[in-house]
Amino acid sequence: MGFALVLIILVVGSVLFHFLSPWTMTPLASNWGSIDITLAITLIITGVVFIAINFFIAYAVIKFRHQPDRKADYQPENKKLEWWLTLGTSLGIIAMLAPGLIVYADFVNVPEEAYELEIVGQQWSWGFRFPGEDGRFGKSDIRHIAVDNPFGINPLDEAGQDDRLISSNQILLPVDRPVKMLMRSKDVLHDFYIPHFRVKMDMVPGHVSQMWLTPTRTGDFEILCAEFCGVGHFNMRGYLKVVEQQEFDSWLANQTTFSQSLDKEKSLPLSVQAKEGQQLAQSKGCLACHGFTDSQVGPGWQNLYGATRTMADGEQVKVDDSYLSQSILQPSARVVQGYAPIMPKLELSELEVQSIIAYIRERGTDKPAQQGGGKTGQDLAQGKGCLACHSIDGTPGVGPTWQGLYGKEVQLASGETVQADREYLKESIFQPNARVVAGFQPVMPPMPVSEAEAGAIIDYIQSLPKPEGERHE
Amino acid sequence: MNEHDQHQPGSFFTRYIWSQDHKVIAIQYSITAIFVGLIALGLSALMRLQLGFPGTFDFIDASSYYQYVTMHGMIMVIYLLTALFLGGFGNYLIPLMVGARDMVFPYVNMLSYWVYLLAVIVLLASFFVPGGPTGAGWTLYPPQAILQGTPGADWGIVLMLISLAIFIVAATMGGLNYVTTVLQARARGMTMMRMPLTVWGIFMATILALLAFPALFVSAIMMLFDKLAGTSFFMPAILSMGQPLDHEGGSPILFQHLFWFFGHPEVYIVALPAFGIVSDLISTHARKNIFGYRMMVWAIVIIGVLSFVVWAHHMYVSGMNPYFGYFFATTTLIIAVPTAIKVYNWVLTLWRGNIHLTLPMLFALAFVATFTVGGLTGLFLGNVVVDLPLSDTYFVVAHFHMVMGVSPILVIFGGIYHWYPKITGRMLNERLGQWHFWGTFLGTYAIYFPMHYLGVLGVPRRYYAFENYDFIPESAQALNVFITVAAILVALIQLLFIFNLVWSLFRGREAGSNPWQATTLEWQTETTPPGHGNWGRELPVCYRWAYDYSVPGYEQDFLPQNMPGTHSAGEPAGVRV
């Protein structure tokens, strides 16, 4: 008796819960209303069966509960009843499966007029690529991926040069136009998922998967990863903004093309440390949320270093090494006003943090035009091989270290002393063996550099930090 | 020395430790399985603490959360459910129910347990290695299972794969025994179509296990090679943490096909024994023959066969060829028909019965109610296009916990309350059992029924935290708190059950040999608990099917299978052989 009553209460309660609970599907924002209909059909059919079976049990338990004088019927089979039940069940199955397969056919067959968008997943961020004016994607391969080519586009493929790249977690799509999404992953499985759009699909390394949909209303939507991809899975966020065609067009026109990005990266005047930082910022996914443009996910890095920002609690903070370092290691400690505390903690060494900060500082700071035809002194020092013999950190080498060299009194092999000023350094570049520092062999070849390039190298030597202990001279 | 004497045990050691008696082995299997099951239960409580009260418990960071998820899932599915149904119930019941003295290969049977124990030890060892156990999710999908960024990617995953391989060796040794015993060692008169459905369920499940586990075995070995030897079975050219790896040409989706070719039959490896046992519980305690016995047998066989052609319904959004969706949606929904028939026949067995609401019966009825929910929600996920919004959400979590978590566990409880008197000679305490029943049945319903709605909302599974997602309303967190509280209560109430098992062993009411007045052979043994060798000098002879309850014309309402006499008038023609 008690059991039967509880069962009835359970069924009634479940039905009430269904209608009263605040947890329903997110408002639809794509063409896949037909999926909602198939779901509703399934819900109705299964709901009826759920109620019928439980009520039947409850009724039987009440009606046929044990009584001392009762003896059960003996009825091993009832062929007719069994066949009717089989038939009825089969009809119910068909009623669910048929509409399901019809809608699925729509999902499998991509409309001709759909434009293409590539979505690239990595732990734990997103990237997006549009094919550019020629309508064709450049071929891509995981082997082409490099600091200046995060999508791994074949640099020799003509079709790829005009591809528009969005290396951030935010993307705009035009409303009411079907989009065919081609998906791939650089590392592990991911899944592109926006609840309001209903459809989702895994992204598999070594493989291109696809799905299509038409956004049907403008607005902001969250992108989630729906396939477990490691410890950062729950925080692999993205943002999709559905806008009118016009707004989309002008936005897309402002996105960097592949060839532009190659040029831009090549011309970047970055120190070795900052380059290290750039690599890290890419592989750890920092750039997905930050980048050097404005972003709603995390503060942009352009002109961030040295600026003053307001924190969530109203405090004004100057963005310096210590603030950045804290923000990288303990992201939620001091969050800039207007941003959610969603950044995951990163496992980074002190050195790696310093590199990323160097990158933020150098890449994000607007610099005056460089001397030396666009090449920096550091690039030259590396490219011309200076650094093979001259260290920048005080380590002894084949030649004198550059650390603290500029302006220092040095003793020459000839016995006299000289101040290592601009003039002396310039002479040493063009006529290396004229005045050699005491203790070093006259082995340096004359450098084939222009006047301006020599100037840039000297600027670089001058810019190097002085060794500890000499700072306060 | 006659056949009976061969089964007499020697010392304490050979009797209880290195025992070849299927009943002792069954108990060894069961205790080990319940022990690891309790660990997995504890892990689920930790997971729920994080979800209900995020950030409150410092020691649960993202890594350990994913480790709990993974170990909970794997332990429950493989090391508890599979081991308990086949190694526990299968071992205990098959020889007794078919009227045999033991399994046909007792020594292999003993080895099977010790190898299983080794698998458990290797598995648990992964909690103590550097980096801890794997946190790859119980499906262990590569590439992430063996790459940095996933907890336990160095040691944990290796131990997990080795443990699975060892487990499969154990399951194979046990499985060959169960199948051969059913086919070769049945008592005189015990035709296949007279066997209790419990034996049918375990028999078919074992066949599935023998055919499905090899797929898991090879995928575990292949992944071990990928991890340790640098092969590329499942590894395409990829980056890991931004650095290119040496792999090339492998397919992550290949692993998923292999895994689910095992994984879906695995659902039925757990479900079919439950189906069989629950049929016998309902029939016995309603004092009525199971309705449509032949249909029930064929349903078990058909479900077993079909279970091998539905696997890719776990992969609708995996990126596999989308045209597969048509085939697998169709086969998956077809399998619903024999499954539905089983449900109808259980409830029709109640019709015009004489229903005793004993503890085994309560658990059996709770199973039918829970399994109905879990089965019906499977129709959402199996219908490919309806799966698109729901896959990888909490709807899936709720579904599979209802259908292959809670449902089989309810049957296990029902089975233990039912057979404990035979195993120990004593009844389990009724009052404790009532508390245990209501807490478990209502508690699990309170956990999983509302959880479906989180999935409908779109809340993804395998998330350590849900903070700052705009589409998830704050009320969802309130629901998570509710679910966590319910889960903790359900976990605690299991302690009552454990206590009852121990307490009743010494203080339980004496049961007698056949307290439920059941027909099947295990209740007709000379002694209770049955001795080594099960039967006296003579093996039993079977004269009728397993369901002669309330046969017209007899005073008593059950006729044991070994009771001589004419076939009862109502026994279906097909059953008589």
CSV table of N, CA, C and O in Angstrom, one decimal, chain A residues 3 14 17-18 23-24 26 46 54 56 64 66-67 70-77 79 82 86 89 96 104-105 109 123 142-143 186-187 189 193 198 200 202 204-205 207 222 225-226 228 230-231 233-234 237, chain B residues 63 66 135 149 236 238-239 241 247 287 289 292 294-295 317 319 322 326 344 347 352 354-356 376 383-384 388-389 391-392 445 453 457-458 462-464 467-471 475 545 548-549 551 554 570:
chain,number,residue,atom,x,y,z
A,3,PHE,N,3.9,1.6,-0.7
A,3,PHE,CA,4.7,1.7,-1.9
A,3,PHE,C,3.9,2.2,-3.1
A,3,PHE,O,4.3,3.1,-3.8
A,14,SER,N,6.6,14.2,-10.4
A,14,SER,CA,7.5,14.4,-11.5
A,14,SER,C,6.8,15.2,-12.6
A,14,SER,O,7.5,16.1,-13.3
A,17,PHE,N,6.7,18.7,-11.5
A,17,PHE,CA,8.1,19.3,-11.6
A,17,PHE,C,8.4,19.7,-13.0
A,17,PHE,O,9.0,20.8,-13.3
A,18,HIS,N,8.0,18.9,-13.9
A,18,HIS,CA,8.2,19.2,-15.3
A,18,HIS,C,7.7,20.5,-15.7
A,18,HIS,O,8.3,21.3,-16.4
A,23,TRP,N,13.9,25.2,-15.1
A,23,TRP,CA,15.0,24.8,-15.9
A,23,TRP,C,14.5,24.2,-17.2
A,23,TRP,O,14.2,23.0,-17.3
A,24,THR,N,14.4,25.1,-18.2
A,24,THR,CA,13.9,24.6,-19.5
A,24,THR,C,15.0,25.0,-20.5
A,24,THR,O,16.0,25.5,-20.2
A,26,THR,N,17.3,26.6,-23.2
A,26,THR,CA,17.6,28.0,-23.5
A,26,THR,C,16.8,28.5,-24.7
A,26,THR,O,16.5,27.7,-25.6
A,46,THR,N,7.1,9.3,-24.4
A,46,THR,CA,7.7,8.6,-23.3
A,46,THR,C,7.0,9.0,-22.0
A,46,THR,O,6.9,8.2,-21.1
A,54,ASN,N,3.9,3.2,-14.3
A,54,ASN,CA,3.9,3.4,-12.9
A,54,ASN,C,2.5,3.3,-12.3
A,54,ASN,O,2.4,2.7,-11.2
A,56,PHE,N,0.1,1.6,-13.4
A,56,PHE,CA,-0.3,0.2,-13.5
A,56,PHE,C,0.3,-0.6,-12.3
A,56,PHE,O,-0.3,-1.4,-11.7
A,64,PHE,N,-3.8,-6.3,-5.8
A,64,PHE,CA,-3.4,-7.7,-5.7
A,64,PHE,C,-2.4,-8.0,-4.6
A,64,PHE,O,-1.6,-8.9,-4.6
A,66,HIS,N,-0.9,-9.1,-1.0
A,66,HIS,CA,-1.1,-10.4,-0.4
A,66,HIS,C,-2.3,-10.4,0.6
A,66,HIS,O,-2.4,-9.5,1.5
A,67,GLN,N,-3.1,-11.3,0.5
A,67,GLN,CA,-4.1,-11.6,1.6
A,67,GLN,C,-4.1,-13.1,1.8
A,67,GLN,O,-3.9,-13.9,0.9
A,70,ARG,N,-5.9,-15.4,-0.6
A,70,ARG,CA,-5.7,-15.1,-2.0
A,70,ARG,C,-4.8,-16.1,-2.6
A,70,ARG,O,-3.8,-16.5,-2.1
A,71,LYS,N,-5.1,-16.5,-3.8
A,71,LYS,CA,-4.2,-17.3,-4.6
A,71,LYS,C,-4.0,-16.7,-6.0
A,71,LYS,O,-5.0,-16.3,-6.6
A,72,ALA,N,-2.8,-16.6,-6.4
A,72,ALA,CA,-2.6,-15.9,-7.7
A,72,ALA,C,-3.1,-16.7,-8.9
A,72,ALA,O,-3.3,-17.9,-8.8
A,73,ASP,N,-3.4,-16.0,-10.0
A,73,ASP,CA,-3.8,-16.7,-11.2
A,73,ASP,C,-2.6,-17.5,-11.7
A,73,ASP,O,-1.5,-17.1,-11.4
A,74,TYR,N,-2.9,-18.5,-12.6
A,74,TYR,CA,-1.8,-19.2,-13.2
A,74,TYR,C,-2.0,-18.9,-14.7
A,74,TYR,O,-2.9,-19.5,-15.4
A,75,GLN,N,-1.2,-18.0,-15.3
A,75,GLN,CA,-1.4,-17.7,-16.7
A,75,GLN,C,0.0,-17.4,-17.3
A,75,GLN,O,0.5,-16.3,-17.3
A,76,PRO,N,0.6,-18.5,-17.8
A,76,PRO,CA,2.0,-18.3,-18.3
A,76,PRO,C,2.1,-17.4,-19.5
A,76,PRO,O,3.1,-16.6,-19.5
A,77,GLU,N,1.2,-17.4,-20.4
A,77,GLU,CA,1.4,-16.5,-21.5
A,77,GLU,C,0.0,-16.0,-22.0
A,77,GLU,O,-1.0,-16.5,-21.6
A,79,LYS,N,-0.5,-14.8,-25.8
A,79,LYS,CA,0.0,-14.5,-27.1
A,79,LYS,C,-0.5,-13.2,-27.7
A,79,LYS,O,0.2,-12.4,-28.1
A,82,GLU,N,0.6,-10.1,-25.9
A,82,GLU,CA,2.0,-9.9,-26.1
A,82,GLU,C,2.2,-9.3,-27.5
A,82,GLU,O,3.0,-8.4,-27.7
A,86,THR,N,3.7,-5.6,-28.5
A,86,THR,CA,4.8,-5.4,-29.4
A,86,THR,C,4.5,-4.4,-30.5
A,86,THR,O,5.3,-3.5,-30.8
A,89,THR,N,4.2,-0.8,-29.2
A,89,THR,CA,5.5,-0.3,-28.9
A,89,THR,C,6.2,0.1,-30.2
A,89,THR,O,6.8,1.2,-30.3
A,96,MET,N,8.6,8.2,-33.1
A,96,MET,CA,9.7,9.0,-32.7
A,96,MET,C,10.8,9.0,-33.7
A,96,MET,O,11.5,10.1,-34.0
A,104,TYR,N,17.2,14.8,-39.1
A,104,TYR,CA,18.6,14.5,-39.1
A,104,TYR,C,19.1,14.7,-40.6
A,104,TYR,O,20.3,15.2,-40.8
A,105,ALA,N,18.3,14.3,-41.5
A,105,ALA,CA,18.7,14.5,-42.9
A,105,ALA,C,19.0,16.0,-43.2
A,105,ALA,O,20.0,16.3,-43.9
A,109,ASN,N,22.7,17.2,-44.5
A,109,ASN,CA,22.9,17.9,-45.8
A,109,ASN,C,23.0,19.4,-45.7
A,109,ASN,O,22.1,20.1,-45.4
A,123,GLN,N,43.9,23.5,-26.3
A,123,GLN,CA,43.8,23.6,-24.9
A,123,GLN,C,44.1,25.0,-24.4
A,123,GLN,O,45.3,25.4,-24.6
A,142,ILE,N,49.3,20.6,-39.3
A,142,ILE,CA,49.8,20.8,-37.9
A,142,ILE,C,51.3,21.2,-37.9
A,142,ILE,O,51.8,21.9,-37.1
A,143,ARG,N,52.0,20.7,-38.9
A,143,ARG,CA,53.5,20.9,-39.0
A,143,ARG,C,53.9,22.3,-39.4
A,143,ARG,O,55.0,22.7,-39.2
A,186,LYS,N,44.0,21.3,-32.6
A,186,LYS,CA,45.5,21.2,-32.7
A,186,LYS,C,46.0,20.1,-31.7
A,186,LYS,O,47.1,19.5,-31.9
A,187,ASP,N,45.3,19.8,-30.6
A,187,ASP,CA,45.8,18.9,-29.6
A,187,ASP,C,44.9,17.8,-29.3
A,187,ASP,O,45.1,16.7,-29.8
A,189,LEU,N,40.7,16.3,-28.1
A,189,LEU,CA,39.3,16.5,-28.5
A,189,LEU,C,38.7,17.7,-27.9
A,189,LEU,O,39.0,18.0,-26.7
A,193,TYR,N,30.2,24.2,-28.8
A,193,TYR,CA,28.8,24.0,-28.2
A,193,TYR,C,28.3,25.4,-27.8
A,193,TYR,O,28.9,26.1,-27.0
A,198,ARG,N,21.5,24.6,-30.2
A,198,ARG,CA,21.1,23.2,-30.2
A,198,ARG,C,22.1,22.2,-30.7
A,198,ARG,O,22.3,21.2,-30.1
A,200,LYS,N,25.8,20.6,-31.8
A,200,LYS,CA,27.2,20.6,-31.3
A,200,LYS,C,28.0,19.6,-32.0
A,200,LYS,O,27.4,18.7,-32.6
A,202,ASP,N,32.1,17.5,-32.1
A,202,ASP,CA,33.4,17.4,-31.6
A,202,ASP,C,34.4,17.9,-32.6
A,202,ASP,O,34.2,17.9,-33.8
A,204,VAL,N,38.3,17.1,-33.7
A,204,VAL,CA,39.2,16.0,-33.5
A,204,VAL,C,40.5,16.3,-34.2
A,204,VAL,O,40.5,16.7,-35.4
A,205,PRO,N,41.6,16.1,-33.5
A,205,PRO,CA,42.9,16.3,-34.2
A,205,PRO,C,43.1,15.3,-35.3
A,205,PRO,O,42.7,14.2,-35.2
A,207,HIS,N,41.7,15.5,-38.2
A,207,HIS,CA,40.4,15.2,-38.8
A,207,HIS,C,39.6,16.5,-38.9
A,207,HIS,O,39.8,17.4,-38.1
A,222,GLU,N,27.4,32.5,-25.5
A,222,GLU,CA,28.6,31.9,-24.9
A,222,GLU,C,28.9,30.6,-25.7
A,222,GLU,O,28.1,29.8,-26.0
A,225,CYS,N,33.0,24.4,-24.4
A,225,CYS,CA,33.6,23.1,-24.9
A,225,CYS,C,32.8,22.0,-24.2
A,225,CYS,O,32.6,22.0,-23.0
A,226,ALA,N,32.3,21.1,-25.0
A,226,ALA,CA,31.4,20.0,-24.5
A,226,ALA,C,32.1,18.7,-24.6
A,226,ALA,O,31.5,17.7,-24.3
A,228,PHE,N,35.4,16.6,-23.0
A,228,PHE,CA,36.4,16.7,-22.0
A,228,PHE,C,37.8,16.9,-22.6
A,228,PHE,O,38.2,16.0,-23.4
A,230,GLY,N,40.8,17.9,-20.7
A,230,GLY,CA,41.9,18.2,-19.7
A,230,GLY,C,41.4,19.1,-18.6
A,230,GLY,O,40.2,19.5,-18.5
A,231,VAL,N,42.3,19.5,-17.7
A,231,VAL,CA,41.9,20.2,-16.5
A,231,VAL,C,41.3,21.6,-16.8
A,231,VAL,O,40.5,22.1,-15.9
A,233,HIS,N,39.2,22.2,-19.1
A,233,HIS,CA,37.9,22.0,-19.9
A,233,HIS,C,36.8,22.9,-19.5
A,233,HIS,O,36.2,23.5,-20.4
A,234,PHE,N,36.6,23.0,-18.2
A,234,PHE,CA,35.4,23.8,-17.8
A,234,PHE,C,35.5,25.3,-18.0
A,234,PHE,O,34.6,26.0,-17.8
A,237,ARG,N,36.4,29.1,-22.6
A,237,ARG,CA,35.3,30.0,-23.0
A,237,ARG,C,35.5,30.7,-24.3
A,237,ARG,O,36.6,30.9,-24.8
B,63,SER,N,42.1,19.2,-10.9
B,63,SER,CA,42.7,17.9,-11.2
B,63,SER,C,42.1,16.8,-10.4
B,63,SER,O,41.8,15.8,-10.9
B,66,TYR,N,38.6,15.8,-11.5
B,66,TYR,CA,38.5,14.9,-12.7
B,66,TYR,C,39.0,13.5,-12.4
B,66,TYR,O,38.6,12.5,-12.9
B,135,GLY,N,42.8,11.2,-14.8
B,135,GLY,CA,41.6,12.0,-14.7
B,135,GLY,C,41.1,12.2,-16.1
B,135,GLY,O,40.6,13.3,-16.4
B,149,GLY,N,48.3,17.9,-19.3
B,149,GLY,CA,47.0,18.7,-19.3
B,149,GLY,C,45.9,17.9,-18.7
B,149,GLY,O,44.9,18.4,-18.4
B,236,PRO,N,47.2,11.2,-34.0
B,236,PRO,CA,47.5,11.9,-35.3
B,236,PRO,C,48.7,12.8,-35.0
B,236,PRO,O,49.2,12.9,-33.9
B,238,ILE,N,50.0,15.9,-33.8
B,238,ILE,CA,49.4,16.9,-33.0
B,238,ILE,C,50.4,17.7,-32.2
B,238,ILE,O,51.6,17.3,-32.1
B,239,LEU,N,49.9,18.8,-31.6
B,239,LEU,CA,50.7,19.5,-30.6
B,239,LEU,C,50.2,19.1,-29.2
B,239,LEU,O,49.1,18.6,-29.0
B,241,MET,N,50.5,21.0,-25.5
B,241,MET,CA,51.0,22.2,-24.8
B,241,MET,C,51.8,23.1,-25.8
B,241,MET,O,52.9,23.6,-25.4
B,247,HIS,N,54.1,11.8,-33.0
B,247,HIS,CA,53.1,10.9,-33.5
B,247,HIS,C,52.6,11.4,-34.9
B,247,HIS,O,52.7,12.5,-35.3
B,287,ARG,N,4.1,-14.6,-6.1
B,287,ARG,CA,3.5,-15.9,-6.1
B,287,ARG,C,2.9,-16.3,-7.4
B,287,ARG,O,1.9,-16.9,-7.5
B,289,ASN,N,3.7,-17.1,-11.8
B,289,ASN,CA,4.7,-17.4,-12.8
B,289,ASN,C,5.0,-16.1,-13.6
B,289,ASN,O,4.2,-15.2,-13.7
B,292,GLY,N,4.9,-14.6,-19.8
B,292,GLY,CA,5.6,-14.7,-21.1
B,292,GLY,C,7.0,-15.1,-21.0
B,292,GLY,O,7.9,-14.4,-21.6
B,294,ARG,N,8.8,-17.4,-22.5
B,294,ARG,CA,9.5,-17.6,-23.8
B,294,ARG,C,9.9,-16.3,-24.4
B,294,ARG,O,11.0,-16.1,-24.9
B,295,MET,N,8.9,-15.4,-24.3
B,295,MET,CA,9.2,-14.0,-24.9
B,295,MET,C,10.3,-13.4,-24.1
B,295,MET,O,11.2,-12.7,-24.6
B,317,VAL,N,28.0,12.9,-32.0
B,317,VAL,CA,28.7,14.2,-32.2
B,317,VAL,C,30.2,14.0,-32.1
B,317,VAL,O,30.9,15.0,-31.8
B,319,GLY,N,32.2,13.4,-34.6
B,319,GLY,CA,32.9,13.8,-35.8
B,319,GLY,C,33.0,12.6,-36.7
B,319,GLY,O,33.7,12.7,-37.8
B,322,PRO,N,28.8,11.4,-40.6
B,322,PRO,CA,27.4,11.6,-40.1
B,322,PRO,C,26.4,10.7,-40.6
B,322,PRO,O,25.3,10.5,-40.0
B,326,TYR,N,22.1,7.5,-39.2
B,326,TYR,CA,20.8,6.9,-39.6
B,326,TYR,C,20.8,5.4,-39.1
B,326,TYR,O,19.8,5.0,-38.5
B,344,TYR,N,6.9,-4.7,-19.8
B,344,TYR,CA,5.5,-5.1,-19.7
B,344,TYR,C,5.3,-6.4,-19.0
B,344,TYR,O,4.4,-6.6,-18.2
B,347,VAL,N,5.5,-6.1,-15.2
B,347,VAL,CA,4.3,-5.5,-14.6
B,347,VAL,C,3.1,-6.4,-14.8
B,347,VAL,O,2.2,-6.5,-13.9
B,352,ARG,N,-3.1,-9.9,-11.1
B,352,ARG,CA,-3.8,-11.1,-10.4
B,352,ARG,C,-2.8,-12.0,-9.7
B,352,ARG,O,-2.9,-13.2,-9.7
B,354,ASN,N,-0.3,-12.4,-6.0
B,354,ASN,CA,-0.6,-12.4,-4.6
B,354,ASN,C,0.6,-11.7,-4.0
B,354,ASN,O,1.5,-12.4,-3.5
B,355,ILE,N,0.7,-10.4,-4.1
B,355,ILE,CA,1.9,-9.6,-4.0
B,355,ILE,C,2.4,-9.5,-2.5
B,355,ILE,O,1.7,-8.8,-1.7
B,356,HIS,N,3.5,-10.1,-2.2
B,356,HIS,CA,4.1,-9.9,-0.9
B,356,HIS,C,5.1,-8.7,-1.0
B,356,HIS,O,6.1,-8.8,-1.8
B,376,LEU,N,13.4,5.1,-20.9
B,376,LEU,CA,12.7,6.1,-21.7
B,376,LEU,C,13.6,7.3,-22.1
B,376,LEU,O,13.5,7.8,-23.2
B,383,ASN,N,17.9,8.7,-30.4
B,383,ASN,CA,17.4,9.2,-31.6
B,383,ASN,C,18.3,10.4,-32.0
B,383,ASN,O,18.2,11.5,-31.6
B,384,VAL,N,19.1,10.1,-33.0
B,384,VAL,CA,20.3,10.9,-33.3
B,384,VAL,C,20.1,12.4,-33.2
B,384,VAL,O,20.9,13.1,-32.6
B,388,LEU,N,21.5,15.6,-30.3
B,388,LEU,CA,22.5,16.7,-30.6
B,388,LEU,C,22.5,17.8,-29.5
B,388,LEU,O,23.5,18.2,-29.0
B,389,PRO,N,21.3,18.3,-29.0
B,389,PRO,CA,21.4,19.2,-27.9
B,389,PRO,C,21.7,18.6,-26.6
B,389,PRO,O,22.2,19.3,-25.7
B,391,SER,N,23.5,15.6,-25.9
B,391,SER,CA,24.7,14.9,-25.6
B,391,SER,C,25.7,15.7,-24.9
B,391,SER,O,25.8,16.9,-25.1
B,392,ASP,N,26.6,15.1,-24.1
B,392,ASP,CA,27.6,15.8,-23.3
B,392,ASP,C,27.0,16.7,-22.3
B,392,ASP,O,27.7,17.6,-21.8
B,445,TYR,N,16.1,8.8,-6.7
B,445,TYR,CA,15.2,9.5,-7.6
B,445,TYR,C,15.3,11.0,-7.5
B,445,TYR,O,15.3,11.7,-8.4
B,453,TYR,N,16.9,17.9,-15.9
B,453,TYR,CA,16.5,19.2,-16.3
B,453,TYR,C,17.7,20.2,-16.5
B,453,TYR,O,17.7,21.1,-17.2
B,457,LEU,N,18.5,22.2,-19.9
B,457,LEU,CA,19.0,23.6,-19.9
B,457,LEU,C,20.3,23.7,-20.7
B,457,LEU,O,20.5,24.8,-21.2
B,458,GLY,N,21.0,22.7,-20.8
B,458,GLY,CA,22.2,22.7,-21.6
B,458,GLY,C,23.5,22.7,-20.8
B,458,GLY,O,24.6,22.9,-21.3
B,462,ARG,N,31.1,17.0,-16.9
B,462,ARG,CA,32.5,17.0,-16.8
B,462,ARG,C,33.0,18.5,-16.6
B,462,ARG,O,34.1,18.8,-17.1
B,463,TYR,N,32.3,19.3,-15.9
B,463,TYR,CA,32.7,20.7,-15.6
B,463,TYR,C,33.1,20.7,-14.1
B,463,TYR,O,32.2,20.3,-13.3
B,464,TYR,N,34.2,21.2,-13.9
B,464,TYR,CA,34.6,21.4,-12.5
B,464,TYR,C,33.9,22.5,-11.8
B,464,TYR,O,33.6,22.4,-10.6
B,467,GLU,N,31.0,28.7,-12.7
B,467,GLU,CA,30.8,30.1,-12.4
B,467,GLU,C,30.9,31.0,-13.6
B,467,GLU,O,31.6,30.7,-14.6
B,468,ASN,N,30.1,32.0,-13.6
B,468,ASN,CA,30.1,33.1,-14.6
B,468,ASN,C,29.7,32.6,-16.0
B,468,ASN,O,30.2,33.1,-17.0
B,469,TYR,N,28.9,31.6,-16.1
B,469,TYR,CA,28.2,31.3,-17.3
B,469,TYR,C,26.9,31.9,-17.3
B,469,TYR,O,26.0,31.6,-16.5
B,470,ASP,N,26.7,32.8,-18.3
B,470,ASP,CA,25.4,33.6,-18.2
B,470,ASP,C,24.2,32.8,-18.5
B,470,ASP,O,23.1,33.1,-18.0
B,471,PHE,N,24.3,31.7,-19.3
B,471,PHE,CA,23.1,31.0,-19.7
B,471,PHE,C,22.6,30.1,-18.6
B,471,PHE,O,21.5,29.6,-18.6
B,475,SER,N,19.4,29.7,-10.1
B,475,SER,CA,18.6,28.6,-9.5
B,475,SER,C,19.2,27.2,-9.8
B,475,SER,O,19.0,26.3,-9.0
B,545,TRP,N,9.4,-26.3,-15.0
B,545,TRP,CA,10.1,-25.1,-15.2
B,545,TRP,C,10.2,-24.3,-13.9
B,545,TRP,O,9.7,-24.8,-12.9
B,548,ASP,N,6.5,-22.5,-11.4
B,548,ASP,CA,5.2,-23.2,-11.0
B,548,ASP,C,4.7,-22.6,-9.7
B,548,ASP,O,4.8,-23.3,-8.6
B,549,TYR,N,4.3,-21.4,-9.7
B,549,TYR,CA,3.6,-20.7,-8.5
B,549,TYR,C,2.1,-20.8,-8.7
B,549,TYR,O,1.6,-20.5,-9.8
B,551,VAL,N,-0.1,-23.0,-8.8
B,551,VAL,CA,-0.6,-23.9,-9.9
B,551,VAL,C,-2.0,-24.4,-9.4
B,551,VAL,O,-2.1,-24.8,-8.2
B,554,TYR,N,-3.3,-27.6,-6.5
B,554,TYR,CA,-2.3,-27.9,-5.5
B,554,TYR,C,-2.6,-27.1,-4.2
B,554,TYR,O,-2.9,-25.9,-4.4
B,570,GLY,N,-0.7,-25.7,-17.0
B,570,GLY,CA,-0.5,-24.4,-17.6
B,570,GLY,C,0.8,-24.2,-18.2
B,570,GLY,O,1.1,-23.2,-18.9
